[in-house]
Tab-separated table of C-alpha atoms and ligand atoms in Angstrom:
chain	number	residue	atom	x	y	z
A	14	MET	CA	4.128	-43.444	-13.210
A	15	SER	CA	5.273	-44.268	-9.081
A	16	GLY	CA	5.542	-43.112	-5.318
A	17	PRO	CA	5.280	-39.638	-4.399
A	18	VAL	CA	5.436	-36.011	-6.305
A	19	THR	CA	7.669	-34.510	-5.051
A	20	ARG	CA	7.925	-30.907	-7.289
A	21	PHE	CA	6.605	-29.306	-9.656
A	22	LYS	CA	6.775	-26.999	-12.455
A	23	SER	CA	4.774	-23.638	-12.105
A	24	PRO	CA	7.112	-20.992	-13.925
A	25	VAL	CA	6.189	-17.404	-13.562
A	26	ARG	CA	6.945	-14.381	-15.380
A	27	PHE	CA	6.459	-10.884	-14.281
A	28	VAL	CA	8.156	-7.466	-16.217
A	29	PHE	CA	7.713	-4.003	-13.517
A	30	ASP	CA	7.466	-0.241	-14.686
A	31	VAL	CA	8.643	1.495	-11.405
A	32	PRO	CA	9.160	4.601	-12.051
A	33	ALA	CA	11.115	6.431	-8.980
A	34	GLY	CA	9.172	9.250	-8.190
A	35	PRO	CA	11.174	12.962	-9.389
A	36	THR	CA	12.962	12.736	-5.295
A	37	VAL	CA	15.333	9.867	-6.330
A	38	SER	CA	15.100	10.314	-10.290
A	39	ARG	CA	16.469	14.101	-9.747
A	40	PHE	CA	19.238	12.298	-7.681
A	41	LEU	CA	19.800	9.536	-10.684
A	42	ALA	CA	20.863	12.714	-12.791
A	43	ALA	CA	23.321	14.196	-10.886
A	44	VAL	CA	25.030	10.417	-10.443
A	45	ALA	CA	24.712	10.052	-13.611
A	46	GLU	CA	26.741	13.174	-14.480
A	47	GLY	CA	28.950	11.590	-11.941
A	48	ARG	CA	28.280	14.026	-9.121
A	49	LEU	CA	26.202	12.876	-5.451
A	50	PHE	CA	23.843	15.826	-3.221
A	51	GLY	CA	21.668	16.045	-0.060
A	52	GLN	CA	19.167	17.826	0.582
A	53	ARG	CA	18.665	18.841	3.947
A	54	CYS	CA	15.619	18.351	6.591
A	55	PRO	CA	13.939	21.874	7.283
A	56	THR	CA	13.202	20.945	10.543
A	57	CYS	CA	16.325	18.637	12.608
A	58	ALA	CA	18.964	19.924	9.728
A	59	LYS	CA	19.798	16.319	8.840
A	60	VAL	CA	21.726	15.414	5.452
A	61	TYR	CA	20.047	12.451	3.879
A	62	VAL	CA	22.279	11.707	0.583
A	63	PRO	CA	20.223	9.813	-1.399
A	64	PRO	CA	17.935	12.940	-0.773
A	65	LYS	CA	14.434	10.981	0.855
A	66	VAL	CA	11.131	12.369	-0.113
A	67	ALA	CA	11.136	13.359	3.448
A	68	CYS	CA	13.346	12.416	7.388
A	69	PRO	CA	11.572	9.700	8.662
A	70	ARG	CA	12.480	10.872	12.629
A	71	CYS	CA	10.165	14.547	11.250
A	72	GLY	CA	7.689	13.372	8.353
A	73	ASP	CA	8.679	16.949	7.138
A	74	PRO	CA	10.059	17.182	3.632
A	75	LEU	CA	13.605	18.667	2.371
A	76	SER	CA	14.414	21.233	2.005
A	77	PRO	CA	14.447	21.005	-2.303
A	78	GLU	CA	18.721	22.796	-2.349
A	79	GLN	CA	21.083	20.562	-4.152
A	80	LEU	CA	23.922	20.879	-0.535
A	81	PRO	CA	26.752	19.424	-2.334
A	82	VAL	CA	28.531	16.530	0.071
A	83	LYS	CA	32.216	15.059	-0.150
A	84	GLU	CA	33.196	11.596	-2.364
A	85	THR	CA	34.999	10.753	0.479
A	86	GLY	CA	33.416	8.933	4.257
A	87	THR	CA	33.889	6.692	7.006
A	88	VAL	CA	32.385	2.979	7.256
A	89	THR	CA	30.373	2.898	10.056
A	90	SER	CA	29.643	-0.456	10.163
A	91	PHE	CA	29.756	-3.023	7.477
A	92	CYS	CA	29.414	-7.069	7.014
A	93	VAL	CA	31.364	-9.853	4.713
A	94	VAL	CA	29.402	-11.305	2.094
A	95	ASN	CA	29.985	-14.431	1.583
A	96	VAL	CA	27.110	-16.884	0.459
A	97	PRO	CA	27.053	-16.927	-3.548
A	98	TYR	CA	24.051	-15.735	-4.897
A	99	GLU	CA	21.755	-15.651	-8.539
A	100	GLY	CA	23.175	-12.489	-10.333
A	101	GLN	CA	25.550	-11.035	-8.434
A	102	THR	CA	28.276	-9.571	-9.945
A	103	MET	CA	31.374	-9.516	-6.777
A	104	LYS	CA	33.611	-12.283	-6.550
A	105	LEU	CA	33.178	-13.758	-2.874
A	106	PRO	CA	33.807	-12.707	-0.025
A	107	TYR	CA	33.222	-9.201	-0.218
A	108	VAL	CA	32.507	-6.366	2.234
A	109	TYR	CA	29.147	-4.031	2.080
A	110	ALA	CA	29.149	-1.034	3.724
A	111	SER	CA	27.333	1.851	5.492
A	112	ILE	CA	29.062	5.016	4.539
A	113	LEU	CA	28.805	8.514	6.076
A	114	LEU	CA	29.704	10.871	3.033
A	115	ASP	CA	31.827	13.755	4.688
A	116	GLY	CA	28.924	16.906	4.701
A	117	ALA	CA	26.239	14.008	5.521
A	118	ASP	CA	24.278	13.365	8.781
A	119	ILE	CA	22.528	9.390	7.203
A	120	PRO	CA	24.981	6.635	6.546
A	121	PHE	CA	24.307	3.998	2.857
A	122	PRO	CA	25.172	1.088	2.299
A	123	HIS	CA	27.905	0.001	-1.057
A	124	LEU	CA	31.117	-1.574	-1.779
A	125	VAL	CA	34.113	-0.895	-0.303
A	126	ASP	CA	37.729	-3.228	-2.367
A	127	ALA	CA	39.515	-4.198	-0.064
A	128	GLU	CA	40.694	-7.327	2.232
A	129	PRO	CA	38.003	-8.185	3.904
A	130	ALA	CA	40.604	-7.854	7.320
A	131	ASP	CA	41.505	-4.599	6.187
A	132	VAL	CA	37.825	-3.482	6.921
A	133	ARG	CA	37.649	-1.725	10.037
A	134	MET	CA	34.427	1.075	11.420
A	135	GLY	CA	36.496	4.337	11.453
A	136	LEU	CA	37.386	3.172	8.068
A	137	ARG	CA	38.439	6.168	5.476
A	138	VAL	CA	37.302	5.855	1.872
A	139	ARG	CA	36.408	7.130	-1.094
A	140	ALA	CA	34.121	6.965	-4.105
A	141	THR	CA	36.276	5.465	-7.252
A	142	TRP	CA	32.685	5.759	-9.862
A	143	SER	CA	32.596	3.906	-12.912
A	144	ASP	CA	33.648	4.395	-16.620
A	145	ALA	CA	29.757	3.557	-18.066
A	146	LEU	CA	28.430	7.076	-16.034
A	147	GLY	CA	23.793	5.566	-15.990
A	148	PRO	CA	21.319	7.070	-13.085
A	149	THR	CA	22.201	4.359	-11.150
A	150	LEU	CA	23.823	4.614	-7.769
A	151	GLU	CA	26.179	1.620	-9.980
A	152	SER	CA	27.469	4.251	-11.439
A	153	ILE	CA	30.205	4.734	-8.343
A	154	ARG	CA	31.805	1.164	-8.785
A	155	ALA	CA	33.264	0.327	-5.077
A	156	PHE	CA	34.805	2.898	-2.303
A	157	VAL	CA	38.560	2.241	-1.538
A	158	PRO	CA	40.128	3.041	1.110
A	159	THR	CA	42.432	6.513	1.054
A	160	GLY	CA	44.509	5.734	3.016
A	161	GLU	CA	44.022	8.939	5.725
A	162	PRO	CA	44.116	7.756	10.076
A	163	ASP	CA	40.307	6.223	11.298
A	164	ALA	CA	37.885	8.438	11.426
A	165	PRO	CA	37.655	7.963	15.750
A	166	PHE	CA	34.410	6.404	17.238
A	167	ASP	CA	32.995	10.614	18.276
A	168	ALA	CA	33.150	11.091	15.246
A	169	TYR	CA	30.353	8.869	13.503
A	170	LYS	CA	28.639	7.482	16.819
A	171	GLU	CA	25.501	10.039	16.415
A	172	HIS	CA	25.148	8.360	12.791
A	173	LEU	CA	24.813	4.939	13.584
B	1	MET	CA	-19.280	-5.129	27.880
B	2	GLY	CA	-20.142	-2.528	25.134
B	3	GLU	CA	-18.381	-1.016	22.561
B	4	ARG	CA	-16.847	1.765	22.315
B	5	GLU	CA	-17.776	4.455	20.020
B	6	ILE	CA	-15.074	4.859	17.626
B	7	ALA	CA	-16.117	7.322	14.721
B	8	ILE	CA	-14.403	8.428	10.909
B	9	VAL	CA	-13.003	12.238	11.857
B	10	SER	CA	-11.720	13.087	8.026
B	11	PHE	CA	-11.087	11.301	4.859
B	12	ALA	CA	-8.812	12.337	2.741
B	13	GLU	CA	-8.097	10.238	-1.276
B	14	VAL	CA	-5.958	11.143	-4.332
B	15	ILE	CA	-6.894	8.734	-7.212
B	16	VAL	CA	-4.308	9.674	-11.097
B	17	GLU	CA	-4.552	6.828	-13.663
B	18	ARG	CA	-1.407	6.594	-13.986
B	19	SER	CA	1.387	8.211	-10.121
B	20	ASP	CA	4.933	8.772	-11.289
B	21	ARG	CA	5.635	9.487	-7.823
B	22	ASP	CA	6.443	6.987	-6.070
B	23	ASP	CA	4.100	4.981	-2.462
B	24	CYS	CA	6.316	8.584	0.070
B	25	GLU	CA	5.387	11.155	-2.264
B	26	LEU	CA	2.491	10.240	-3.706
B	27	LEU	CA	1.061	9.493	0.066
B	28	LEU	CA	2.729	12.738	2.056
B	29	PRO	CA	0.471	15.420	0.908
B	30	VAL	CA	-3.203	13.038	1.737
B	31	LEU	CA	-2.036	12.238	5.561
B	32	LYS	CA	-0.964	15.961	5.946
B	33	ARG	CA	-5.095	17.216	4.803
B	34	ALA	CA	-6.429	14.246	6.716
B	35	LEU	CA	-4.359	14.781	9.620
B	36	GLY	CA	-4.738	18.659	9.572
B	37	ASP	CA	-8.131	18.713	8.113
B	38	VAL	CA	-9.287	17.469	11.615
B	39	GLY	CA	-5.625	20.266	12.585
B	40	LEU	CA	-3.603	17.652	14.171
B	41	THR	CA	0.749	16.607	13.472
B	42	GLN	CA	0.614	12.670	14.170
B	43	GLN	CA	3.025	13.306	17.598
B	44	ASP	CA	-1.732	12.793	18.403
B	45	ILE	CA	-2.457	9.638	16.840
B	46	GLY	CA	-1.745	7.313	18.972
B	47	PHE	CA	-2.085	4.211	16.792
B	48	THR	CA	-0.790	4.054	13.273
B	49	VAL	CA	-1.825	1.272	10.956
B	50	SER	CA	-1.467	0.746	6.663
B	51	GLY	CA	-2.867	-1.432	4.397
B	52	SER	CA	-0.426	-1.969	1.084
B	53	SER	CA	0.330	-4.756	-1.282
B	54	ASP	CA	4.152	-5.434	-2.309
B	55	PHE	CA	2.974	-7.439	-4.995
B	56	LEU	CA	2.102	-4.713	-7.264
B	57	GLY	CA	4.883	-3.171	-7.339
B	58	GLY	CA	7.032	-5.927	-7.600
B	59	ARG	CA	8.857	-4.911	-4.428
B	60	PRO	CA	9.309	-6.007	-1.157
B	61	PHE	CA	9.272	-4.120	2.030
B	62	ALA	CA	7.658	-0.985	0.454
B	63	PHE	CA	5.523	-0.310	3.714
B	64	VAL	CA	8.440	0.394	5.416
B	65	MET	CA	9.499	2.718	2.989
B	66	ALA	CA	6.591	4.396	4.021
B	67	THR	CA	6.719	5.061	7.379
B	68	ASP	CA	9.449	8.263	5.986
B	69	VAL	CA	7.079	10.200	5.908
B	70	LEU	CA	4.936	9.341	9.331
B	71	GLY	CA	7.524	11.414	11.082
B	72	ALA	CA	7.622	7.964	13.227
B	73	TRP	CA	10.150	10.150	15.948
B	74	PRO	CA	10.266	9.780	19.251
B	75	PRO	CA	8.600	5.402	18.248
B	76	ILE	CA	4.955	5.051	17.255
B	77	ARG	CA	2.608	1.702	17.732
B	78	GLU	CA	2.658	0.996	13.600
B	79	SER	CA	1.460	-2.408	12.124
B	80	HIS	CA	0.474	-2.928	8.905
B	81	VAL	CA	-1.880	-5.328	6.804
B	82	GLU	CA	-0.993	-7.564	2.882
B	83	MET	CA	-4.619	-6.271	2.776
B	84	ASP	CA	-6.294	-3.708	1.279
B	85	GLY	CA	-6.924	-0.670	3.890
B	86	ALA	CA	-9.812	-1.187	5.123
B	87	PHE	CA	-9.132	-4.042	7.327
B	88	ALA	CA	-6.050	-2.065	8.072
B	89	LEU	CA	-8.990	-0.126	9.614
B	90	TYR	CA	-11.141	-3.075	10.761
B	91	GLU	CA	-7.422	-3.482	13.785
B	92	ALA	CA	-7.291	0.392	14.059
B	93	TRP	CA	-11.044	-0.225	15.695
B	94	VAL	CA	-9.638	-3.139	17.737
B	95	ARG	CA	-7.180	-1.012	18.365
B	96	LEU	CA	-8.595	1.029	20.318
B	97	GLN	CA	-11.162	-0.632	21.743
B	98	HIS	CA	-9.073	-1.429	24.365
B	99	GLY	CA	-9.106	1.621	26.072
B	100	ASP	CA	-5.625	3.554	26.084
B	101	LEU	CA	-5.236	5.378	22.827
B	102	ASP	CA	-8.005	8.074	21.776
B	103	THR	CA	-7.444	8.722	18.027
B	104	ALA	CA	-5.911	6.207	14.792
B	105	LEU	CA	-4.455	6.600	11.906
B	106	VAL	CA	-5.591	4.795	9.424
B	107	PHE	CA	-3.797	5.141	5.100
B	108	ALA	CA	-3.473	2.993	1.900
B	109	PHE	CA	-1.681	3.015	-1.304
B	110	GLY	CA	-0.845	1.443	-4.380
B	111	ARG	CA	0.049	1.475	-8.005
B	112	PRO	CA	-1.041	-0.648	-9.908
B	113	SER	CA	-0.133	0.708	-13.071
B	114	GLN	CA	3.334	-0.971	-12.296
B	115	GLY	CA	2.903	-4.144	-13.450
B	116	PRO	CA	0.337	-6.004	-14.170
B	117	LEU	CA	-2.402	-6.130	-11.802
B	118	HIS	CA	-4.343	-9.024	-12.683
B	119	ASP	CA	-1.747	-10.844	-13.884
B	120	VAL	CA	-0.028	-10.572	-10.729
B	121	MET	CA	-3.136	-11.765	-8.952
B	122	SER	CA	-3.313	-14.576	-9.425
B	123	LEU	CA	-0.079	-15.652	-7.479
B	124	GLN	CA	-3.193	-15.423	-4.486
B	125	LEU	CA	-4.809	-18.898	-5.988
B	126	ASP	CA	-3.268	-22.307	-4.314
B	127	PRO	CA	-0.318	-23.051	-5.049
B	128	TYR	CA	-0.705	-26.394	-6.201
B	129	TYR	CA	-4.135	-26.397	-8.438
B	130	MET	CA	-5.267	-23.091	-9.247
B	131	ALA	CA	-2.307	-21.212	-9.537
B	132	PRO	CA	-0.541	-23.114	-11.841
B	133	LEU	CA	-3.176	-22.163	-14.416
B	134	ARG	CA	-2.946	-18.975	-14.291
B	135	PRO	CA	-6.335	-17.734	-14.337
B	136	ASP	CA	-5.836	-14.135	-13.824
B	137	ALA	CA	-8.548	-11.727	-11.909
B	138	LEU	CA	-10.515	-10.108	-15.076
B	139	SER	CA	-11.151	-14.212	-15.646
B	140	LEU	CA	-12.017	-15.199	-12.423
B	141	GLY	CA	-13.717	-12.679	-12.377
B	142	ALA	CA	-15.734	-13.684	-15.444
B	143	LEU	CA	-16.707	-16.944	-13.883
B	144	ALA	CA	-18.628	-15.929	-10.900
B	145	ALA	CA	-20.636	-13.460	-13.221
B	146	ARG	CA	-21.175	-16.182	-15.123
B	147	ALA	CA	-21.794	-18.172	-12.410
B	148	ALA	CA	-24.116	-15.229	-11.623
B	149	LEU	CA	-26.294	-14.816	-15.033
B	150	ASP	CA	-26.733	-18.401	-14.746
B	151	ALA	CA	-28.290	-18.833	-11.818
B	152	GLY	CA	-31.035	-15.521	-12.172
B	153	LEU	CA	-29.515	-13.172	-10.149
B	154	THR	CA	-28.178	-10.306	-12.837
B	155	SER	CA	-28.899	-10.017	-16.786
B	156	GLU	CA	-26.240	-8.980	-19.079
B	157	ASP	CA	-28.694	-5.010	-19.199
B	158	GLU	CA	-28.364	-5.112	-15.513
B	159	LEU	CA	-24.377	-5.276	-15.509
B	160	ALA	CA	-24.429	-2.392	-19.089
B	161	ARG	CA	-26.554	-0.120	-16.941
B	162	ILE	CA	-24.772	-0.897	-13.442
B	163	ALA	CA	-21.898	-0.198	-14.888
B	164	GLY	CA	-22.980	3.365	-17.193
B	165	GLU	CA	-24.464	4.802	-14.085
B	166	ARG	CA	-21.308	3.744	-11.440
B	167	ARG	CA	-18.964	5.406	-14.817
B	168	GLY	CA	-20.935	8.230	-15.623
B	169	VAL	CA	-21.012	7.186	-19.224
B	170	PRO	CA	-22.981	5.502	-21.537
B	171	THR	CA	-23.145	1.349	-22.543
B	172	SER	CA	-24.168	-1.114	-23.985
B	173	THR	CA	-24.633	-4.694	-24.434
B	174	SER	CA	-23.503	-4.236	-27.993
B	175	GLU	CA	-19.990	-3.642	-26.866
B	176	PRO	CA	-17.401	-7.344	-27.158
B	177	TYR	CA	-16.464	-8.789	-24.630
B	178	LEU	CA	-13.335	-9.101	-22.691
B	179	ARG	CA	-13.635	-11.404	-20.843
B	180	GLU	CA	-17.949	-13.939	-21.795
B	181	PRO	CA	-20.001	-12.867	-20.293
B	182	LEU	CA	-18.037	-8.932	-18.833
B	183	ARG	CA	-17.648	-5.960	-21.393
B	184	ALA	CA	-14.345	-4.295	-20.260
B	185	HIS	CA	-17.230	-1.888	-18.841
B	186	ALA	CA	-17.899	-4.333	-16.532
B	187	THR	CA	-14.215	-4.162	-14.745
B	188	PRO	CA	-12.966	-2.192	-12.491
B	189	THR	CA	-11.302	0.928	-13.974
B	190	LEU	CA	-7.441	0.787	-12.650
B	191	ARG	CA	-5.631	3.691	-10.567
B	192	ASP	CA	-2.838	4.597	-8.671
B	193	GLY	CA	-3.946	6.330	-5.155
B	194	ALA	CA	-3.970	6.614	-1.355
B	195	ALA	CA	-5.868	7.743	0.195
B	196	ALA	CA	-6.102	8.351	4.265
B	197	ILE	CA	-8.790	7.812	7.066
B	198	VAL	CA	-8.346	9.450	10.804
B	199	LEU	CA	-10.582	7.848	13.747
B	200	ALA	CA	-11.205	9.418	17.220
B	201	ALA	CA	-13.025	8.118	20.517
B	202	GLY	CA	-15.364	9.232	21.795
B	203	ASP	CA	-16.154	12.705	22.776
B	204	GLY	CA	-12.564	13.124	21.526
B	205	ALA	CA	-14.104	12.544	17.424
B	206	ARG	CA	-17.052	15.216	19.516
B	207	ALA	CA	-14.229	17.782	19.422
B	208	LEU	CA	-12.752	16.692	16.437
B	209	SER	CA	-15.764	17.110	13.496
B	210	LYS	CA	-19.238	19.033	13.843
B	211	ARG	CA	-20.697	16.364	13.024
B	212	PRO	CA	-18.827	12.285	13.568
B	213	ALA	CA	-19.792	9.577	11.280
B	214	TRP	CA	-20.030	7.177	14.474
B	215	ILE	CA	-19.485	3.733	13.143
B	216	ARG	CA	-22.216	1.842	15.143
B	217	GLY	CA	-20.877	-2.216	13.640
B	218	LEU	CA	-17.818	-4.169	12.250
B	219	ASP	CA	-16.827	-7.256	11.391
B	220	HIS	CA	-15.777	-9.407	8.802
B	221	ARG	CA	-15.287	-13.262	7.620
B	222	ILE	CA	-13.950	-15.192	5.308
B	223	GLU	CA	-15.066	-18.077	3.075
B	224	PRO	CA	-12.448	-20.357	1.848
B	225	HIS	CA	-10.106	-20.802	-0.206
B	226	SER	CA	-10.345	-22.168	-3.002
B	227	LEU	CA	-12.959	-21.896	-5.428
B	228	GLY	CA	-14.650	-24.551	-5.638
B	229	ALA	CA	-15.637	-24.566	-2.554
B	230	ARG	CA	-17.758	-21.902	-1.980
B	231	SER	CA	-20.660	-20.753	-3.985
B	232	LEU	CA	-20.138	-17.906	-6.248
B	233	THR	CA	-23.491	-16.321	-5.974
B	234	ARG	CA	-24.080	-15.702	-3.218
B	235	SER	CA	-21.934	-14.021	-0.423
B	236	VAL	CA	-21.512	-15.965	2.702
B	237	SER	CA	-19.462	-13.921	4.589
B	238	THR	CA	-20.674	-10.473	3.430
B	239	GLU	CA	-23.861	-11.527	5.329
B	240	GLN	CA	-22.891	-12.906	8.553
B	241	ALA	CA	-20.495	-9.850	8.371
B	242	ALA	CA	-23.462	-8.066	7.849
B	243	ARG	CA	-25.442	-9.801	11.053
B	244	GLY	CA	-22.111	-8.323	13.146
B	245	ALA	CA	-22.057	-5.309	11.412
B	246	GLY	CA	-25.826	-4.091	12.388
B	247	ALA	CA	-26.256	-3.546	8.410
B	248	LEU	CA	-29.769	-5.783	8.658
B	249	GLY	CA	-32.800	-3.667	8.454
B	250	PHE	CA	-30.097	-0.707	9.231
B	251	GLY	CA	-31.855	1.569	6.578
B	252	ALA	CA	-28.718	3.457	5.251
B	253	ASP	CA	-29.282	5.701	2.634
B	254	VAL	CA	-25.951	5.020	1.385
B	255	ALA	CA	-23.993	1.662	0.138
B	256	GLU	CA	-20.581	1.457	-0.276
B	257	LEU	CA	-19.375	-1.804	-2.202
B	258	HIS	CA	-16.180	-2.448	-2.763
B	259	ALA	CA	-17.689	-4.478	-6.755
B	260	ARG	CA	-14.569	-4.815	-8.924
B	261	PHE	CA	-17.188	-6.393	-11.712
B	262	ALA	CA	-20.480	-4.688	-12.040
B	263	HIS	CA	-22.373	-8.598	-11.283
B	264	GLU	CA	-21.131	-8.349	-7.655
B	265	GLU	CA	-23.519	-5.344	-7.089
B	266	PRO	CA	-25.879	-7.318	-7.132
B	267	LEU	CA	-24.872	-10.138	-5.353
B	268	LEU	CA	-23.797	-8.226	-2.576
B	269	SER	CA	-26.287	-6.029	-2.301
B	270	ARG	CA	-28.479	-8.834	-1.388
B	271	ALA	CA	-26.471	-9.869	1.051
B	272	LEU	CA	-26.479	-7.200	2.936
B	273	GLU	CA	-30.606	-7.476	2.052
B	274	LEU	CA	-30.043	-3.492	0.246
B	275	PRO	CA	-33.551	-2.440	0.396
B	276	ALA	CA	-34.114	-0.140	-2.490
B	277	SER	CA	-34.213	3.015	-0.849
B	278	THR	CA	-29.844	3.238	-0.384
B	279	ARG	CA	-28.323	5.066	-3.094
B	280	VAL	CA	-25.115	1.930	-4.589
B	281	ASN	CA	-22.313	3.611	-4.860
B	282	PRO	CA	-22.677	6.824	-5.560
B	283	SER	CA	-19.059	7.359	-6.142
B	284	GLY	CA	-18.943	6.026	-8.665
B	285	GLY	CA	-17.378	2.550	-6.715
B	286	ALA	CA	-14.060	0.769	-8.782
B	287	LEU	CA	-15.880	0.651	-11.230
B	288	ALA	CA	-15.171	3.941	-12.517
B	289	GLN	CA	-12.116	4.066	-9.993
B	290	ASP	CA	-9.572	1.148	-8.335
B	291	PRO	CA	-6.671	1.887	-6.925
B	292	VAL	CA	-5.686	-1.231	-5.584
B	293	MET	CA	-4.969	-1.518	-2.242
B	294	VAL	CA	-6.869	1.183	-1.621
B	295	THR	CA	-10.102	1.265	-3.270
B	296	GLY	CA	-11.839	-0.803	0.410
B	297	LEU	CA	-10.729	2.324	2.686
B	298	CYS	CA	-11.964	4.680	0.329
B	299	ARG	CA	-15.161	2.532	0.285
B	300	LEU	CA	-14.708	3.749	4.318
B	301	GLY	CA	-13.638	7.692	3.370
B	302	HIS	CA	-17.051	7.922	0.931
B	303	ALA	CA	-20.186	6.101	3.411
B	304	ALA	CA	-18.335	8.830	6.104
B	305	ARG	CA	-18.606	11.836	3.777
B	306	ALA	CA	-21.849	11.450	3.119
B	307	VAL	CA	-22.663	10.676	7.340
B	308	HIS	CA	-20.494	14.069	7.298
B	309	GLU	CA	-22.428	16.310	4.916
B	310	GLY	CA	-25.581	15.247	6.339
B	311	ALA	CA	-26.418	11.254	5.686
B	312	ALA	CA	-28.478	9.686	8.962
B	313	ARG	CA	-27.008	6.250	7.826
B	314	ALA	CA	-25.325	4.923	6.315
B	315	ILE	CA	-23.088	0.877	5.165
B	316	ALA	CA	-19.076	0.312	3.450
B	317	HIS	CA	-18.172	-2.303	2.840
B	318	ALA	CA	-14.850	-3.502	1.638
B	319	THR	CA	-13.366	-7.330	-0.072
B	320	SER	CA	-10.569	-9.555	-0.533
B	321	GLY	CA	-9.623	-12.518	-2.435
B	322	PRO	CA	-11.102	-13.305	-5.455
B	323	CYS	CA	-14.526	-13.494	-5.669
B	324	LEU	CA	-15.173	-11.756	-3.229
B	325	GLN	CA	-13.672	-14.657	-0.757
B	326	GLN	CA	-13.445	-11.858	2.625
B	327	ASN	CA	-15.988	-9.186	3.091
B	328	LEU	CA	-16.249	-6.857	5.715
B	329	VAL	CA	-19.483	-5.000	6.930
B	330	CYS	CA	-18.991	-0.748	8.089
B	331	THR	CA	-22.318	0.627	9.560
B	332	LEU	CA	-21.481	4.389	9.949
B	333	GLU	CA	-24.582	7.063	11.908
B	334	ALA	CA	-25.207	10.503	13.577
B	335	ARG	CA	-25.566	10.780	16.559
C	401	LIG	ZN1	14.176	16.181	9.772
C-alpha cells in the first residue's frame, strides 16, 4: 500500500447503567402515570419542575412535598433545529423550547409542535401526552399552542 | 518567596459498594458534613474546586450538574479538573497561595458501578497504537506487575501479603490469576463514593481546627504517555514529586499511597524512600476501597485525619493515568 493512511477504524462501544436516583425516580414514576409535580426550595421558595436534588441557588435539599403544577405554560425561549444528527426522531425543522409551566419557577426544555415561524417568547402552550406513557419525558409528546393571548414579558421575565 | 501556610482542617467521605443515588444525592451529605464539622457554610468558602470524570457514567457535564448542591449564589469562584480530586486539591492549594482567599472546598465524586470501568480506562491511552488494542486497566496493571516481578522488586507472596493486610482478609497464592501475574486480591476493589476536604490558611486554620494538618509540601509530576517510553519498575515522577514536596527523609508516621495494584505499593514506597517505621495505608487504600476519581483525595483526607488524631507527620500520594503515569505527593504535619 502506498500513500498516506488517512483513516483507520477503532470501534468503541460501552454500555452504561445509570441509576436515576430517588429524586428523579419519583418524578419519572409520576410522569409514567401522566402526572407532573414540582418541589419547593425551603429557603427561596422557588418551585422546580422537574424537581432537583437541591436548589442550585441555595444548595439546600428541596422539600419532599409533591406540588401539583398545570400542564399549561409559557415559552420563555426557543431555538429552531435545522441540522440533522444521528438518532434524530423529529422532522426538520422543529422547535426546542424552554417552557415555564404554570405554578413552576424554573423552565424546562421540551418540544413545541407548531410552525417554527409561529413560535415566539410568551407563546402559551399545553402538554400533549403520548399514547405510550413511561418513565421518560418522552411521555409528553410535545407542547402545542393553546390559542390564548401571549403572556406579557413581565409575567415571566424573572424566570428566564 | 515563602509559601503560605495552608492546612487541611476537615475531611468527609462516603464509600458504598454500589450507589442507587445520583451524584448530587451522593455529594450533598458529604459536603454538608465536611463544612459543618468546622462550622462553615458555602458562603464562607473562597474557592471551590472538584475532580471527577464524565467517562464513568458515559454522560457529559456531570460535573456541572454537581454544582447544584453548592448553592452557588451569589456566584462563587469555582473550578473543575477531569482528574482525581487530589489534583483538584493541588489547584486549590495554588489558588490559596495568591493570598487573597483564605479557604477552599475541594470535592470529588465517582460511580464506576455505572459502566465497564476497566475497559473505559483504555480510552485514556494514545488513540493510534494503544487504544485500538483495548487493553483494559487490569491488563495494564498486570503488565507492570510482571515487570516488577521480573526485576525482583516484589514477589507473588509479597503481593498476596500486602493485599491481605489492606483488605483485612486471608489471601493466598493458590488463588487463580485474574490477569497473570495478578490475582483478584491484588487489584482494586471498585466502589462508588464522594469525598470533600476543607483547606484553610494561617490563623484561619488554627481557628477552625485544634490540630490542623499543615501542608509542608505539595508537588506533582508527569511522565510520558506511552508505556514503552518510560520505566514501569521505577516511578521517576513520584521520586521528583517526593523531592518537591520534601517527602524524602520526612519521617512520616503514616503514608497513604494511591496504589491501585498491590505491586504499586513497594514501587511507590521505594520512590518515596519510606522507612520501615512508616505505616503504609492503614486505611486499606485502593485495594480495600477504590471509589475511582475520589480515591486520591481520600488518601489526602486519611493522611490529614492521622495528623488531626495525633500523628506528627504524614505523607499522601495520588496517581492518575495508566501504570502510575502522573503522581502527586503531599507532606502533612502538625505544628
Ligand atoms: Zn433556593
